[in-house]
Amino acid sequence: MTTKRTIATIAVLGTVAAGAVATPAVALDTVEPTTASMLAPFYTELDLTGDSQVTTDDLGVAAAALGTTADDAAWSSVSVIDLDASGDITVSDIAGLSQRMIYDDGDFELIEASTIDMQAAMNAGVTTSVAITQEYMDRIEFYDTALVDDQEGGRPLNSIISVSDVALAAAAEADAVRASEGMTSMLLGVPIALKDNYNTYDMVTTAGCGCWNLNQTDSDATMVEGLREDGAIILAKASLDEFAYGFTSQFSAFQPAGETLYIASPYNTTKTAGGSSGGTGAAIAANLAGIGFGTDTGGSIRVPSSYNQLVGIRPTVGLASRDGIVPLALSQDTGGPMARSVLDATVALDAVVGVDAGDPITSTQAGLVPESYTSYLDADSLDGATIGYVASMLGSNTTTLRLWEEAKATFEAAGATVVEVEAPEGFSDVLGEGSGSTNEFRHDLEEYVASYLAPEVTERTILEIVEGGNFVTSRQGTYERRAGVTEEEYEAWAGEEGSHTLQLAAGKVLVHDLMDEYNLDTLVYPSGNPYGTQSTNLRLSPNTGMPSVTVPMGQAIEADDTTTGAGVNLEFLGRDFTEGTLLGLSYAFEQATEYRTTPVLYGELFD
């Protein structure tokens, strides 16, 4: 974006006589914060007025302090903005301060726009939430079902199942809030695409299945409530691998019975977008929404994030409520954001965390969640960090190994220590434990049906879904196997003393102990290979309940002899509820590398 924040600086300076020296109107230590922290340190560390952001009020204080020196009594109140360490407050310092404002009256471009870009442009009056929402809707209409890839095997994205008919009204409300109260949240007016297994009171929730086309719930999922409370606009419901079953992203929602659509990657539409949150991955990568949300049981956020060069967060199980989300296997299910940057993913995570009686496991987070995860977003976070890896998790893919060596060099150049750790006894059992998607699905789905499924839906059991014929029919055997799991089998697997329950608990202890043994801040490994997974790496996070953040670490080149241009992500795993640490490390890696690229097939729309 073009930045013109110096205009605001000049306007403030114009109120102060040239060369005047004045004591700041407000002393830093006398102001009580008026808003919650919601911005990365870059945008808060020079705050002079105690509201956790830089605004024109701060520029006014700084302008009044023009000429103040280190020998003046008022120096302690303004020394933070002495950016050139000259010992006095100059016009240069005030200009630098103005760059920390969320304000930009330059041209606004939607492609790759971050939450900062959107908020800055909306704060400056350059655009509005209504305009941004409409532009995303236009892009969905123009691109999502169009064949824009002329190579053999090219396909439409098919990333969106439905678009909200009240999104523009919600955007208008967000604009009214901004006009009366200012920027109340980093998500105020930002359009969101939700995987279509999140309940929404104003849009149907199909879980990707034509059998549930009529599932209009009367409430939001708890995570969606958090997004709306922060002023986000629920723009669309993204497609998914039906009922989150797999990674190929095929679905039947709103298709004739027996017919199936596949979701494509916007970088190469002959390839899958990954799954099961493939629609979210394709939509956010192609700039069809601002931020997306997926769910992850065994890799369903991290696979499409890797295939589509996105940042994906799989939170600690217990950080964000699963209440109101169609389940796959609650022993491992969790929802989380998918975004084009670490900052956007972090802002989105802030909105959805919290203790919820509807999901009792969230009680484990009490006292462990910061006011805002954005406070960890420091580009120097890698300096002094200890990063571990297990050699066997790197695999043998040419692209992945090349990118790993480059990532390792980046870590070390940034001041981190990279340590090869020896996998302890039992580590293979952690990686080898399967998903609960077979043994738990029927049991957990029945609870959702009893609590939320709209009465208009007639196909309320797995067998009724099969009998109705409006589902991904190639999966009939999978449906029938899951329908046949008995309550005794479920308890032997997921009960208090079930084999799966005990293995997850053991895995959590083992990997925490491993990190403690080597004093690691994070354990890293590839989330996958070019349009493929890497062994059982993706199981480490769900089989321990520990959080992970996946971030682009580059693309395949022709010399690799893999799939040129395909993205590969690096995953950061941490101890329970250390999302802040992981986000800080991944943010520093992202800032040092800037590996994400924009899909060339899905560029700007023109009149």
Coordinates of C-alpha atoms in Angstrom, one line a residue:
M1 CA 0.0 0.0 0.0
T2 CA 1.0 3.6 -0.5
T3 CA 1.5 5.3 2.9
K4 CA 0.7 8.9 3.5
R5 CA 0.7 9.0 7.3
T6 CA 3.0 12.1 7.2
I7 CA 0.0 14.1 6.4
A8 CA -1.4 13.4 9.8
T9 CA 2.0 14.3 11.4
I10 CA 2.1 17.6 9.5
A11 CA -1.4 18.5 10.6
V12 CA -0.5 18.0 14.2
L13 CA 2.7 19.9 14.0
G14 CA 0.9 22.8 12.5
T15 CA -0.8 23.4 15.8
V16 CA 2.6 24.0 17.5
A17 CA 4.6 27.1 17.0
A18 CA 7.8 26.5 15.1
G19 CA 10.6 25.8 17.6
A20 CA 8.3 25.8 20.6
V21 CA 9.2 23.6 23.5
A22 CA 6.3 22.4 25.7
T23 CA 5.7 19.9 28.5
P24 CA 3.5 17.1 27.3
A25 CA -0.1 17.6 28.0
V26 CA -0.5 14.1 29.4
A27 CA 2.1 12.3 31.4
L28 CA 2.5 8.6 30.4
D29 CA 2.3 7.3 34.0
T30 CA -0.9 9.1 34.8
V31 CA -3.1 7.6 32.1
E32 CA -5.2 4.5 32.7
P33 CA -5.6 2.3 29.6
T34 CA -9.0 2.8 27.9
T35 CA -8.9 -0.1 25.5
A36 CA -7.7 -3.7 25.6
S37 CA -4.4 -4.5 24.0
M38 CA -5.1 -5.8 20.4
L39 CA -2.1 -4.8 18.5
A40 CA 1.4 -6.1 17.9
P41 CA 4.2 -4.3 19.8
F42 CA 5.2 -2.3 16.8
Y43 CA 1.9 -0.5 17.1
T44 CA 1.8 -0.2 20.9
E45 CA 5.3 0.3 22.1
L46 CA 5.4 4.1 21.4
D47 CA 1.9 4.8 22.9
L48 CA 2.0 8.0 25.0
T49 CA -1.6 8.1 26.1
G50 CA -2.2 4.7 27.6
D51 CA -4.8 3.4 25.2
S52 CA -2.6 0.6 23.7
Q53 CA -2.3 2.2 20.3
V54 CA -0.9 5.3 18.5
T55 CA -3.5 7.8 17.5
T56 CA -3.6 11.5 16.7
D57 CA -3.8 12.1 20.5
D58 CA -0.3 10.6 20.8
L59 CA 0.9 12.8 18.0
G60 CA -0.5 15.8 19.9
V61 CA 1.4 14.9 23.0
A62 CA 4.5 14.4 20.9
A63 CA 4.1 17.7 19.1
A64 CA 3.8 19.4 22.4
A65 CA 7.1 17.8 23.5
L66 CA 9.0 18.9 20.4
G67 CA 12.4 20.1 21.6
T68 CA 12.2 18.3 24.9
T69 CA 15.7 17.0 25.9
A70 CA 17.0 14.3 28.2
D71 CA 17.8 17.0 30.8
D72 CA 14.2 18.1 31.1
A73 CA 11.9 16.8 33.8
A74 CA 9.3 15.7 31.3
W75 CA 11.8 13.4 29.5
S76 CA 10.7 10.2 31.1
S77 CA 7.2 10.7 29.7
V78 CA 8.3 11.0 26.1
S79 CA 11.7 9.3 25.9
V80 CA 10.1 6.2 24.3
I81 CA 9.6 8.1 21.0
D82 CA 13.3 9.2 20.8
L83 CA 13.7 6.8 18.0
D84 CA 17.1 8.0 16.8
A85 CA 18.5 8.1 20.4
S86 CA 19.6 11.7 19.9
G87 CA 18.5 12.8 23.4
D88 CA 15.9 15.2 22.2
I89 CA 12.5 15.0 20.6
T90 CA 12.6 16.1 16.9
V91 CA 10.3 16.3 13.9
S92 CA 12.0 13.0 12.8
D93 CA 10.8 11.3 16.0
I94 CA 7.3 12.5 15.5
A95 CA 7.3 11.3 11.9
G96 CA 8.5 7.9 13.1
L97 CA 5.7 7.9 15.7
S98 CA 3.2 8.6 13.0
Q99 CA 4.2 5.4 11.2
R100 CA 2.9 3.4 14.1
M101 CA -0.6 4.7 13.6
I102 CA -3.3 2.4 12.1
Y103 CA -4.1 5.0 9.5
D104 CA -3.4 5.0 5.8
D105 CA -5.0 7.4 3.3
G106 CA -3.2 5.9 0.3
D107 CA -4.8 3.7 -2.3
F108 CA -6.3 0.6 -0.8
E109 CA -5.8 -2.8 -2.6
L110 CA -7.8 -5.8 -1.5
I111 CA -5.3 -8.4 -2.8
E112 CA -3.2 -9.7 0.1
A113 CA -4.7 -7.0 2.3
S114 CA -4.0 -7.7 6.0
T115 CA -6.1 -6.7 8.9
I116 CA -3.7 -3.8 9.5
D117 CA -4.2 -2.7 5.9
M118 CA -8.0 -2.9 6.2
Q119 CA -8.1 -1.1 9.5
A120 CA -5.7 1.6 8.4
A121 CA -7.7 2.3 5.2
M122 CA -11.1 2.2 7.1
N123 CA -9.8 4.5 9.8
A124 CA -8.6 6.9 7.2
G125 CA -11.9 6.9 5.4
V126 CA -10.4 5.5 2.2
T127 CA -12.7 2.5 2.2
T128 CA -15.4 0.9 4.4
S129 CA -16.4 -2.5 5.6
V130 CA -19.3 -2.4 3.2
A131 CA -17.0 -1.8 0.3
I132 CA -14.5 -4.4 1.4
T133 CA -17.3 -7.0 1.9
Q134 CA -18.8 -6.2 -1.5
E135 CA -15.5 -6.6 -3.2
Y136 CA -14.9 -10.0 -1.6
M137 CA -18.5 -11.0 -2.7
D138 CA -17.7 -9.9 -6.2
R139 CA -14.5 -12.0 -6.2
I140 CA -16.4 -15.0 -5.0
E141 CA -19.0 -14.6 -7.7
F142 CA -16.4 -14.0 -10.5
Y143 CA -13.8 -16.6 -9.5
D144 CA -15.1 -19.4 -7.3
T145 CA -16.9 -21.5 -9.9
A146 CA -15.1 -20.2 -13.0
L147 CA -12.5 -22.2 -14.9
V148 CA -9.6 -19.8 -15.1
D149 CA -6.8 -22.4 -15.4
D150 CA -6.4 -23.5 -19.0
Q151 CA -3.9 -26.2 -18.4
E152 CA -5.1 -29.8 -18.9
G153 CA -7.0 -30.9 -15.8
G154 CA -7.6 -27.4 -14.6
R155 CA -10.7 -27.0 -12.4
P156 CA -12.8 -24.4 -10.6
L157 CA -11.9 -23.6 -7.0
N158 CA -15.3 -24.6 -5.6
S159 CA -14.2 -23.1 -2.3
I160 CA -17.5 -21.6 -1.1
I161 CA -20.7 -23.3 -0.3
S162 CA -22.8 -20.3 0.6
V163 CA -22.5 -16.5 0.9
S164 CA -24.3 -14.6 3.6
D165 CA -27.3 -12.5 2.6
V166 CA -26.9 -10.3 5.7
A167 CA -23.1 -9.7 5.4
L168 CA -23.5 -6.2 3.9
A169 CA -25.9 -5.2 6.7
A170 CA -23.5 -6.4 9.3
A171 CA -20.7 -4.5 7.5
A172 CA -22.8 -1.3 7.6
E173 CA -23.2 -1.8 11.4
A174 CA -19.5 -2.2 11.7
D175 CA -19.0 1.1 9.8
A176 CA -21.4 2.8 12.2
V177 CA -19.5 1.5 15.2
R178 CA -16.2 2.8 13.8
A179 CA -17.9 6.2 13.1
S180 CA -19.1 6.5 16.7
E181 CA -16.5 4.6 18.7
G182 CA -13.4 4.3 16.5
M183 CA -11.5 1.0 15.9
T184 CA -12.9 -1.2 18.7
S185 CA -11.2 -4.3 17.5
M186 CA -8.7 -5.4 14.9
L187 CA -11.5 -7.5 13.4
L188 CA -14.0 -4.7 13.2
G189 CA -15.5 -4.9 9.7
V190 CA -13.2 -7.7 8.5
P191 CA -14.9 -10.4 6.4
I192 CA -14.5 -14.0 7.6
A193 CA -15.0 -17.3 5.8
L194 CA -15.9 -20.2 8.1
K195 CA -15.6 -23.9 7.3
D196 CA -19.1 -25.1 6.9
N197 CA -19.1 -27.2 10.0
Y198 CA -19.4 -24.1 12.3
N199 CA -22.9 -23.3 13.3
T200 CA -24.2 -19.9 12.2
Y201 CA -27.7 -18.6 13.1
D202 CA -28.0 -16.8 9.8
M203 CA -26.6 -19.4 7.4
V204 CA -27.1 -23.1 7.0
T205 CA -24.5 -25.5 8.2
T206 CA -24.1 -28.4 5.9
A207 CA -20.8 -30.0 7.0
G208 CA -20.3 -30.4 3.2
C209 CA -23.1 -32.9 2.9
G210 CA -26.2 -32.5 0.6
C211 CA -28.0 -34.5 3.3
W212 CA -27.9 -31.4 5.6
N213 CA -28.8 -28.7 3.1
L214 CA -31.6 -27.6 5.5
N215 CA -29.6 -27.5 8.7
Q216 CA -30.3 -23.9 9.8
T217 CA -29.4 -23.8 13.4
D218 CA -30.8 -21.1 15.8
S219 CA -27.5 -20.2 17.3
D220 CA -23.8 -19.6 16.5
A221 CA -20.9 -21.9 17.5
T222 CA -19.1 -20.4 20.5
M223 CA -16.1 -19.4 18.4
V224 CA -18.4 -17.6 15.9
E225 CA -20.0 -15.7 18.8
G226 CA -16.5 -14.4 19.7
L227 CA -15.9 -13.3 16.1
R228 CA -19.2 -11.4 16.0
E229 CA -18.5 -9.8 19.3
D230 CA -15.3 -8.4 17.9
G231 CA -17.1 -6.9 14.9
A232 CA -16.1 -9.5 12.3
I233 CA -18.3 -10.0 9.3
I234 CA -19.3 -13.6 8.7
L235 CA -19.1 -13.5 4.9
A236 CA -19.4 -17.0 3.7
K237 CA -19.3 -20.7 4.6
A238 CA -16.4 -22.5 3.0
S239 CA -16.5 -26.0 1.5
L240 CA -14.8 -29.0 3.1
D241 CA -14.2 -32.6 2.7
E242 CA -17.6 -33.9 3.6
F243 CA -18.0 -34.2 7.4
A244 CA -14.3 -33.5 7.6
Y245 CA -13.5 -37.2 6.7
G246 CA -10.3 -36.7 4.6
F247 CA -7.7 -34.6 2.8
T248 CA -9.1 -34.7 -0.7
S249 CA -11.8 -32.1 -0.2
Q250 CA -14.8 -33.5 -2.0
F251 CA -18.3 -32.5 -1.0
S252 CA -22.0 -32.9 -2.0
A253 CA -23.7 -29.9 -0.4
F254 CA -26.3 -28.4 -2.8
Q255 CA -25.4 -30.8 -5.5
P256 CA -27.8 -33.3 -7.2
A257 CA -27.9 -36.6 -5.2
G258 CA -24.9 -38.7 -6.1
E259 CA -22.8 -35.9 -7.5
T260 CA -19.6 -34.6 -5.9
L261 CA -17.5 -31.5 -6.3
Y262 CA -13.8 -31.2 -5.6
I263 CA -12.0 -28.2 -4.2
A264 CA -8.9 -27.0 -6.2
S265 CA -5.7 -25.2 -5.1
P266 CA -5.6 -21.7 -6.6
Y267 CA -1.9 -22.2 -7.3
N268 CA -2.4 -25.2 -9.5
T269 CA -6.1 -26.1 -10.0
T270 CA -5.2 -29.6 -11.2
K271 CA -4.2 -30.2 -7.6
T272 CA -6.4 -30.6 -4.5
A273 CA -6.5 -27.7 -2.0
G274 CA -6.0 -30.3 0.7
G275 CA -8.4 -31.0 3.5
S276 CA -10.5 -31.3 5.2
S277 CA -10.6 -27.4 5.5
G278 CA -9.8 -27.2 1.8
G279 CA -12.4 -24.6 0.9
T280 CA -11.1 -22.3 3.6
G281 CA -7.5 -22.8 2.4
A282 CA -8.4 -22.1 -1.3
A283 CA -10.6 -19.1 -0.5
I284 CA -8.2 -17.3 1.7
A285 CA -5.2 -18.0 -0.6
A286 CA -7.2 -16.7 -3.6
N287 CA -8.2 -13.6 -1.6
L288 CA -11.9 -14.4 -1.5
A289 CA -12.2 -13.4 2.2
G290 CA -10.0 -11.6 4.8
I291 CA -9.4 -14.5 7.2
G292 CA -10.7 -18.1 7.4
F293 CA -11.4 -20.7 10.0
G294 CA -11.0 -24.4 9.8
T295 CA -11.1 -27.4 12.1
D296 CA -8.3 -29.9 12.7
T297 CA -8.5 -33.5 13.9
G298 CA -5.5 -35.1 12.2
G299 CA -4.2 -32.3 10.0
S300 CA -7.2 -30.6 8.5
I301 CA -6.0 -27.0 9.1
R302 CA -2.4 -27.7 8.5
V303 CA -2.7 -29.7 5.2
P304 CA -4.6 -27.0 3.3
S305 CA -2.4 -24.3 4.9
S306 CA 0.7 -26.0 3.5
Y307 CA -0.8 -26.6 0.1
N308 CA -2.0 -23.0 -0.1
Q309 CA 0.9 -21.1 1.5
L310 CA -1.1 -20.0 4.5
V311 CA -0.5 -19.6 8.2
G312 CA -2.6 -22.1 10.2
I313 CA -3.1 -22.4 14.0
R314 CA -4.0 -25.7 15.6
P315 CA -4.6 -24.5 19.2
T316 CA -4.1 -26.5 22.4
V317 CA -7.1 -28.7 22.8
G318 CA -9.0 -26.7 25.4
L319 CA -8.1 -23.2 24.2
A320 CA -11.1 -22.6 21.9
S321 CA -14.5 -24.1 22.4
R322 CA -15.7 -26.8 20.0
D323 CA -19.4 -26.2 21.0
G324 CA -21.6 -25.7 18.0
I325 CA -19.1 -27.2 15.5
V326 CA -20.0 -30.5 13.8
P327 CA -17.6 -33.0 15.3
L328 CA -15.4 -35.6 13.8
A329 CA -13.6 -36.9 16.9
L330 CA -13.7 -34.8 20.0
S331 CA -10.6 -36.4 21.5
Q332 CA -8.6 -34.5 18.9
D333 CA -10.9 -31.9 17.3
T334 CA -10.1 -28.2 17.5
G335 CA -11.0 -25.1 15.5
G336 CA -8.5 -22.5 14.5
P337 CA -7.7 -19.7 12.1
M338 CA -6.1 -19.9 8.6
A339 CA -4.7 -16.6 7.2
R340 CA -2.3 -15.0 4.9
S341 CA 0.0 -13.8 7.7
V342 CA 0.9 -14.7 11.2
L343 CA -0.5 -11.3 12.4
D344 CA -3.9 -12.0 10.9
A345 CA -4.0 -15.5 12.3
T346 CA -3.1 -14.1 15.7
V347 CA -5.7 -11.4 15.7
A348 CA -8.3 -14.0 14.8
L349 CA -7.2 -16.4 17.5
D350 CA -7.6 -13.6 20.1
A351 CA -11.3 -13.4 19.3
V352 CA -12.2 -17.1 19.8
V353 CA -10.4 -18.2 23.0
G354 CA -12.0 -18.5 26.3
V355 CA -13.6 -20.8 28.9
D356 CA -17.0 -22.1 27.8
A357 CA -19.4 -24.3 29.8
G358 CA -20.5 -25.9 26.5
D359 CA -17.1 -27.4 26.1
P360 CA -15.8 -28.4 29.6
I361 CA -12.2 -29.0 28.5
T362 CA -11.8 -25.3 28.0
S363 CA -11.6 -25.0 31.8
T364 CA -8.0 -26.1 31.6
Q365 CA -6.9 -22.8 30.1
A366 CA -7.8 -20.8 33.2
G367 CA -5.0 -18.3 34.0
L368 CA -2.9 -19.4 31.0
V369 CA -4.3 -17.0 28.3
P370 CA -2.7 -13.6 27.7
E371 CA -4.8 -10.4 27.2
S372 CA -3.7 -10.6 23.5
Y373 CA -1.5 -13.0 21.6
T374 CA -0.4 -10.1 19.5
S375 CA 1.9 -9.0 22.3
Y376 CA 4.2 -11.8 21.3
L377 CA 4.7 -10.7 17.7
D378 CA 8.2 -9.5 17.9
A379 CA 10.5 -9.8 14.8
D380 CA 13.4 -10.5 17.1
S381 CA 11.7 -13.5 18.8
L382 CA 14.1 -16.0 17.3
D383 CA 17.1 -14.4 18.9
G384 CA 18.1 -16.7 21.8
A385 CA 15.5 -19.3 21.1
T386 CA 16.3 -23.0 21.2
I387 CA 14.7 -24.9 18.3
G388 CA 14.6 -28.7 18.2
Y389 CA 14.0 -31.2 15.4
V390 CA 13.9 -34.9 14.9
A391 CA 15.8 -35.9 11.8
S392 CA 13.5 -38.8 10.9
M393 CA 10.6 -36.3 10.6
L394 CA 12.3 -34.4 7.7
G395 CA 11.8 -37.2 5.2
S396 CA 13.5 -37.5 1.9
N397 CA 11.6 -35.1 -0.5
T398 CA 14.0 -33.0 -2.5
T399 CA 12.0 -29.8 -2.1
T400 CA 11.3 -30.2 1.6
L401 CA 14.9 -31.0 2.5
R402 CA 16.2 -28.0 0.5
L403 CA 13.7 -25.7 2.2
W404 CA 14.5 -27.2 5.6
E405 CA 18.2 -26.3 5.2
E406 CA 17.3 -22.8 4.3
A407 CA 14.9 -22.5 7.3
K408 CA 17.7 -23.8 9.6
A409 CA 20.1 -21.2 8.2
T410 CA 17.4 -18.5 8.8
F411 CA 17.0 -19.6 12.4
E412 CA 20.7 -19.5 13.1
A413 CA 21.2 -16.2 11.4
A414 CA 18.5 -14.8 13.6
G415 CA 20.2 -15.9 16.7
A416 CA 18.5 -19.2 17.4
T417 CA 20.1 -22.4 18.4
V418 CA 19.0 -25.4 16.3
V419 CA 19.3 -28.7 18.1
E420 CA 18.8 -32.2 16.6
V421 CA 17.1 -34.2 19.3
E422 CA 16.9 -37.9 19.7
A423 CA 13.5 -39.4 19.6
P424 CA 12.8 -41.1 22.9
E425 CA 11.4 -44.5 23.4
G426 CA 7.6 -44.3 22.7
F427 CA 7.9 -41.5 20.3
S428 CA 6.9 -43.7 17.4
D429 CA 3.8 -44.7 19.3
V430 CA 2.8 -41.1 19.5
L431 CA 3.2 -40.6 15.8
G432 CA 1.6 -44.0 15.1
E433 CA -1.6 -43.5 17.0
G434 CA -4.5 -43.2 14.6
S435 CA -7.3 -40.6 14.5
G436 CA -10.5 -41.1 16.4
S437 CA -12.5 -40.3 13.3
T438 CA -13.7 -43.9 12.9
N439 CA -14.4 -45.0 16.5
E440 CA -15.7 -41.6 17.7
F441 CA -17.6 -40.1 14.8
R442 CA -21.0 -41.8 15.4
H443 CA -21.0 -41.1 19.1
D444 CA -20.0 -37.5 18.8
L445 CA -22.3 -36.8 15.8
E446 CA -25.3 -38.1 17.7
E447 CA -24.6 -35.5 20.5
Y448 CA -24.5 -32.7 17.9
V449 CA -27.7 -34.0 16.2
A450 CA -29.5 -34.0 19.6
S451 CA -28.3 -30.5 20.5
Y452 CA -28.3 -28.6 17.3
L453 CA -29.5 -30.3 14.1
A454 CA -32.5 -28.4 12.6
P455 CA -35.8 -30.3 12.8
E456 CA -36.3 -29.9 9.1
V457 CA -33.4 -32.3 8.5
T458 CA -34.7 -35.8 8.0
E459 CA -31.4 -37.7 7.7
R460 CA -30.3 -37.7 11.3
T461 CA -28.2 -40.8 11.6
I462 CA -25.3 -42.1 9.5
L463 CA -27.4 -44.9 8.0
E464 CA -30.2 -42.5 7.2
I465 CA -27.6 -40.4 5.3
V466 CA -26.5 -43.4 3.3
E467 CA -30.1 -44.4 2.6
G468 CA -30.9 -40.9 1.4
G469 CA -28.2 -41.0 -1.2
N470 CA -27.3 -37.3 -1.0
F471 CA -23.7 -37.6 0.1
V472 CA -20.2 -38.4 -1.4
T473 CA -21.3 -41.9 -2.5
S474 CA -17.7 -43.1 -3.0
R475 CA -17.4 -42.9 0.8
Q476 CA -20.4 -45.3 1.4
G477 CA -18.1 -48.0 2.9
T478 CA -16.6 -45.4 5.3
Y479 CA -20.0 -44.2 6.4
E480 CA -21.1 -47.8 7.1
R481 CA -18.0 -48.7 9.0
R482 CA -18.5 -45.7 11.3
A483 CA -22.2 -46.4 11.7
G484 CA -21.3 -49.9 12.9
V485 CA -19.0 -48.8 15.8
T486 CA -20.7 -50.0 19.0
E487 CA -20.8 -48.1 22.3
E488 CA -18.6 -50.8 23.8
E489 CA -16.0 -50.2 21.0
Y490 CA -16.3 -46.5 21.6
E491 CA -15.6 -46.8 25.3
A492 CA -12.7 -49.2 24.7
W493 CA -11.2 -46.5 22.5
A494 CA -12.2 -43.1 23.9
G495 CA -13.5 -43.9 27.4
E496 CA -11.6 -42.8 30.5
E497 CA -9.5 -46.0 30.4
G498 CA -9.7 -46.4 26.6
S499 CA -6.6 -47.2 24.6
H500 CA -6.7 -44.0 22.7
T501 CA -7.3 -41.9 25.7
L502 CA -4.4 -43.4 27.5
Q503 CA -2.1 -43.1 24.5
L504 CA -2.9 -39.4 24.0
A505 CA -2.2 -38.7 27.7
A506 CA 1.1 -40.6 27.5
G507 CA 2.0 -38.8 24.3
K508 CA 1.5 -35.4 26.0
V509 CA 3.8 -36.3 28.9
L510 CA 6.4 -37.8 26.6
V511 CA 6.7 -34.8 24.3
H512 CA 6.6 -32.3 27.1
D513 CA 9.4 -34.2 28.8
L514 CA 11.4 -34.3 25.5
M515 CA 11.1 -30.5 25.2
D516 CA 12.1 -30.1 28.9
E517 CA 15.1 -32.4 28.4
Y518 CA 16.5 -30.3 25.6
N519 CA 15.2 -27.0 27.0
L520 CA 13.4 -26.3 23.7
D521 CA 11.2 -23.4 23.0
T522 CA 9.7 -25.3 20.1
L523 CA 10.0 -28.5 18.1
V524 CA 9.8 -28.0 14.3
Y525 CA 9.1 -30.3 11.4
P526 CA 7.7 -30.0 7.8
S527 CA 3.9 -30.0 7.7
G528 CA 4.1 -31.8 4.4
N529 CA 5.7 -32.1 1.0
P530 CA 4.6 -30.5 -2.3
Y531 CA 0.9 -31.4 -2.5
G532 CA 1.4 -34.2 -0.1
T533 CA 1.9 -35.2 3.6
Q534 CA 5.2 -36.1 5.2
S535 CA 4.8 -39.5 6.9
T536 CA 2.9 -39.1 10.2
N537 CA 4.2 -35.7 11.1
L538 CA 0.7 -34.2 11.3
R539 CA -0.3 -36.6 14.1
L540 CA 2.2 -35.1 16.6
S541 CA 0.0 -32.2 17.6
P542 CA -3.4 -34.0 17.7
N543 CA -1.9 -37.0 19.4
T544 CA -0.6 -34.9 22.3
G545 CA -3.2 -32.1 22.3
M546 CA -0.3 -29.6 22.1
P547 CA -0.5 -26.5 20.0
S548 CA 1.1 -26.0 16.6
V549 CA 1.5 -23.2 14.1
T550 CA 2.3 -23.9 10.5
V551 CA 3.9 -21.2 8.3
P552 CA 5.2 -21.2 4.7
M553 CA 8.8 -22.1 4.3
G554 CA 9.1 -21.7 0.5
Q555 CA 8.1 -23.3 -2.8
A556 CA 9.4 -26.0 -5.1
I557 CA 11.7 -25.0 -7.9
E558 CA 12.1 -26.8 -11.2
A559 CA 15.5 -28.2 -10.2
D560 CA 13.8 -30.1 -7.3
D561 CA 11.9 -32.3 -9.9
T562 CA 8.8 -32.3 -7.7
T563 CA 5.9 -29.9 -8.5
T564 CA 7.3 -26.5 -9.4
G565 CA 5.7 -23.7 -7.4
A566 CA 4.1 -26.0 -4.8
G567 CA 4.3 -24.6 -1.3
V568 CA 5.7 -26.4 1.8
N569 CA 5.1 -25.3 5.3
L570 CA 7.1 -25.6 8.5
E571 CA 5.3 -26.5 11.7
F572 CA 6.2 -25.1 15.2
L573 CA 5.0 -27.3 18.1
G574 CA 5.0 -26.1 21.7
R575 CA 4.0 -27.0 25.2
D576 CA 0.3 -26.7 26.2
F577 CA -1.0 -23.2 26.0
T578 CA 2.2 -21.7 24.7
E579 CA 0.6 -20.3 21.5
G580 CA 2.1 -17.0 22.3
T581 CA 5.7 -18.3 22.1
L582 CA 4.9 -20.2 18.9
L583 CA 3.3 -17.2 17.3
G584 CA 6.3 -15.0 18.2
L585 CA 8.8 -17.5 16.7
S586 CA 6.7 -18.1 13.6
Y587 CA 6.2 -14.3 13.2
A588 CA 10.0 -13.7 13.3
F589 CA 10.5 -16.5 10.8
E590 CA 7.8 -15.1 8.5
Q591 CA 9.3 -11.5 8.7
A592 CA 12.8 -12.8 7.9
T593 CA 11.6 -14.8 4.9
E594 CA 8.3 -13.5 3.5
Y595 CA 7.8 -16.8 1.5
R596 CA 4.1 -16.5 0.8
T597 CA 3.2 -15.7 -2.9
T598 CA -0.1 -14.7 -4.4
P599 CA -1.9 -17.1 -6.9
V600 CA -1.4 -15.4 -10.3
L601 CA -4.6 -17.0 -11.6
Y602 CA -6.8 -15.0 -9.1
G603 CA -5.7 -11.4 -9.5
E604 CA -7.5 -8.1 -9.3
L605 CA -11.0 -7.7 -10.8
F606 CA -11.5 -4.9 -13.3
D607 CA -14.6 -3.0 -14.3

